CSV table of C-alpha atoms in Angstrom, one decimal:
chain,number,residue,atom,x,y,z
A,16,MET,CA,87.5,71.8,94.7
A,17,VAL,CA,89.2,75.0,94.7
A,18,GLU,CA,92.3,75.3,93.0
A,19,THR,CA,95.2,77.8,94.4
A,20,ARG,CA,98.3,78.9,93.2
A,21,ALA,CA,101.3,79.5,95.2
A,22,HIS,CA,102.5,83.5,94.9
A,23,GLU,CA,105.7,84.7,94.8
A,24,ARG,CA,107.5,87.2,96.4
A,25,ARG,CA,107.5,90.3,94.1
A,26,GLY,CA,110.7,92.0,96.0
A,27,ASP,CA,111.7,92.9,99.7
A,28,PRO,CA,108.4,94.0,101.2
A,29,ASN,CA,110.8,96.4,103.7
A,30,VAL,CA,112.8,98.3,100.8
A,31,ALA,CA,109.1,98.9,98.9
A,32,VAL,CA,108.1,100.7,102.5
A,33,LEU,CA,111.2,102.6,102.4
A,34,LEU,CA,110.8,103.5,98.8
A,35,THR,CA,107.1,105.0,99.4
A,36,TRP,CA,108.1,106.4,102.3
A,37,PHE,CA,110.8,108.6,100.5
A,38,LEU,CA,108.8,108.8,97.6
A,39,PRO,CA,105.3,108.0,97.3
A,40,GLY,CA,104.2,105.0,94.0
A,41,ALA,CA,107.8,104.2,94.5
A,42,GLY,CA,107.8,100.8,95.9
A,43,HIS,CA,104.6,100.0,94.0
A,44,VAL,CA,106.8,100.7,91.1
A,45,TYR,CA,109.6,98.8,92.9
A,46,LEU,CA,107.0,95.5,92.8
A,47,GLY,CA,105.7,96.0,88.6
A,48,ARG,CA,103.0,98.0,89.8
A,49,VAL,CA,103.3,100.9,87.6
A,50,VAL,CA,100.0,102.4,87.0
A,51,THR,CA,99.0,102.2,91.5
A,52,GLY,CA,102.3,103.8,91.8
A,53,PHE,CA,101.7,106.4,89.8
A,54,LEU,CA,98.1,106.9,91.0
A,55,TYR,CA,99.4,107.3,94.7
A,56,PHE,CA,102.2,109.3,93.4
A,57,VAL,CA,99.9,112.4,91.6
A,58,VAL,CA,97.6,111.9,94.3
A,59,LEU,CA,99.4,112.4,97.6
A,60,GLU,CA,101.8,114.5,95.8
A,61,GLY,CA,99.3,116.7,94.7
A,62,LEU,CA,97.3,117.0,97.9
A,63,TYR,CA,100.7,118.0,99.5
A,64,VAL,CA,101.6,120.6,96.7
A,65,LEU,CA,98.2,122.2,97.0
A,66,GLY,CA,98.3,122.7,100.8
A,67,TRP,CA,101.8,123.7,100.5
A,68,TRP,CA,100.5,126.8,98.4
A,69,LEU,CA,97.7,127.2,100.3
A,70,THR,CA,99.5,128.1,103.2
A,71,GLY,CA,101.9,129.9,101.4
A,72,GLY,CA,105.2,127.6,101.9
A,73,ARG,CA,104.5,128.1,105.6
A,74,THR,CA,103.3,124.9,107.1
A,75,PHE,CA,106.0,124.6,109.9
A,76,GLU,CA,106.1,128.4,111.0
A,77,TYR,CA,103.7,128.3,113.6
A,78,LEU,CA,105.8,125.8,115.8
A,79,ASP,CA,107.7,127.5,118.6
A,80,PRO,CA,111.5,128.9,118.3
A,81,GLU,CA,112.5,125.8,120.8
A,82,LEU,CA,110.9,123.2,119.0
A,83,GLN,CA,112.3,124.3,115.2
A,84,GLY,CA,115.0,121.7,115.4
A,85,PRO,CA,116.3,119.6,112.6
A,86,PHE,CA,113.8,116.6,113.5
A,87,ALA,CA,110.8,117.9,114.7
A,88,THR,CA,108.8,118.0,111.9
A,89,LEU,CA,109.3,114.2,112.1
A,90,LEU,CA,106.4,114.3,115.0
A,91,THR,CA,104.1,115.9,111.9
A,92,PRO,CA,101.6,114.4,110.1
A,93,GLU,CA,103.4,115.7,107.4
A,94,ALA,CA,106.5,113.0,108.0
A,95,GLY,CA,104.2,110.2,106.5
A,96,ASN,CA,105.3,111.8,103.3
A,97,LEU,CA,109.2,112.5,103.8
A,98,GLY,CA,110.7,113.1,100.0
A,99,ALA,CA,108.0,116.4,99.6
A,100,MET,CA,108.5,117.4,103.3
A,101,LEU,CA,112.0,117.5,103.3
A,102,MET,CA,111.5,119.5,100.0
A,103,HIS,CA,110.0,122.1,101.3
A,104,LEU,CA,111.6,122.6,104.5
A,105,LYS,CA,114.5,123.1,101.6
A,106,VAL,CA,113.0,125.4,100.0
A,107,SER,CA,110.7,127.4,102.3
A,108,GLY,CA,112.5,126.1,106.0
A,109,PHE,CA,110.2,127.4,109.0
A,110,GLY,CA,108.7,130.1,107.3
A,111,ALA,CA,108.8,133.9,108.3
A,112,SER,CA,111.2,134.8,111.4
A,113,GLU,CA,108.2,137.2,112.4
A,114,ALA,CA,104.7,137.1,113.5
A,115,VAL,CA,102.2,137.1,110.1
A,116,PRO,CA,99.0,137.0,109.9
A,117,PHE,CA,97.5,133.9,109.7
A,118,ALA,CA,95.8,133.1,106.2
A,119,ARG,CA,91.7,132.3,105.5
A,120,PRO,CA,92.8,128.7,103.5
A,121,ALA,CA,96.1,127.7,105.5
A,122,VAL,CA,93.8,125.6,107.9
A,123,LEU,CA,92.7,123.6,104.7
A,124,GLY,CA,96.8,123.4,103.4
A,125,TYR,CA,97.8,122.7,106.5
A,126,THR,CA,94.2,119.8,106.3
A,127,LEU,CA,95.8,118.8,103.1
A,128,SER,CA,99.6,118.3,103.9
A,129,ALA,CA,98.9,116.3,106.9
A,130,LEU,CA,96.3,114.3,104.6
A,131,SER,CA,99.3,113.6,102.5
A,132,GLY,CA,101.6,112.4,104.9
A,133,THR,CA,99.1,110.0,106.5
A,134,LEU,CA,97.3,108.6,103.1
A,135,ASN,CA,101.4,107.8,102.8
A,136,LEU,CA,101.5,105.6,105.2
A,137,PHE,CA,98.4,103.5,104.3
A,138,ALA,CA,100.2,103.5,100.7
A,139,ALA,CA,103.3,102.3,102.6
A,140,CYS,CA,101.4,99.2,104.2
A,141,HIS,CA,99.8,98.5,101.2
A,142,ALA,CA,102.9,98.3,99.3
A,143,HIS,CA,104.1,95.9,102.0
A,144,VAL,CA,101.4,93.1,102.0
A,145,ALA,CA,101.7,93.8,98.2
A,146,ALA,CA,105.6,92.7,98.1
A,147,ARG,CA,104.7,89.7,100.2
A,148,GLY,CA,102.1,88.5,97.9
A,149,ALA,CA,99.4,87.9,100.5
A,150,ARG,CA,96.4,88.2,98.1
A,151,PRO,CA,95.3,84.3,97.1
A,152,ALA,CA,94.1,83.5,93.6
A,153,ARG,CA,90.7,83.3,93.5
A,154,ALA,CA,89.1,79.7,92.8
A,155,LEU,CA,86.8,79.3,89.4
A,156,HIS,CA,83.3,78.1,90.5
A,157,PRO,CA,80.9,76.2,88.1
A,158,LEU,CA,78.0,78.1,87.0
């Protein structure tokens, strides 16, 4: 006979998603999964910072001037890691106003920054599922 235990909700799934969107791993910490949250934070923020460093802080300067408005960057994959993207815009803005040479490692940098945002959306989904307690208990099988 298979025994199952009812799982209690650990927190509000929507709060977990919003916390993760603003700071990777924060939703997992909110749910009591501190190690998982710390790992998400280190990996995802590390990807973003490495991408930012490789591009010299010029991630958004290649947007057309008419697209460089306050909400333009929300259409980029980096928006998935909202906290890092807002810090980036505060420090670097849209970059230099004049054209600068396209740095060779910039493509890798853009890819890493975008990957950070995209993976953080998966982390937010994971936090939502974890908050709902969707994982059933494993049944004990006799040998």
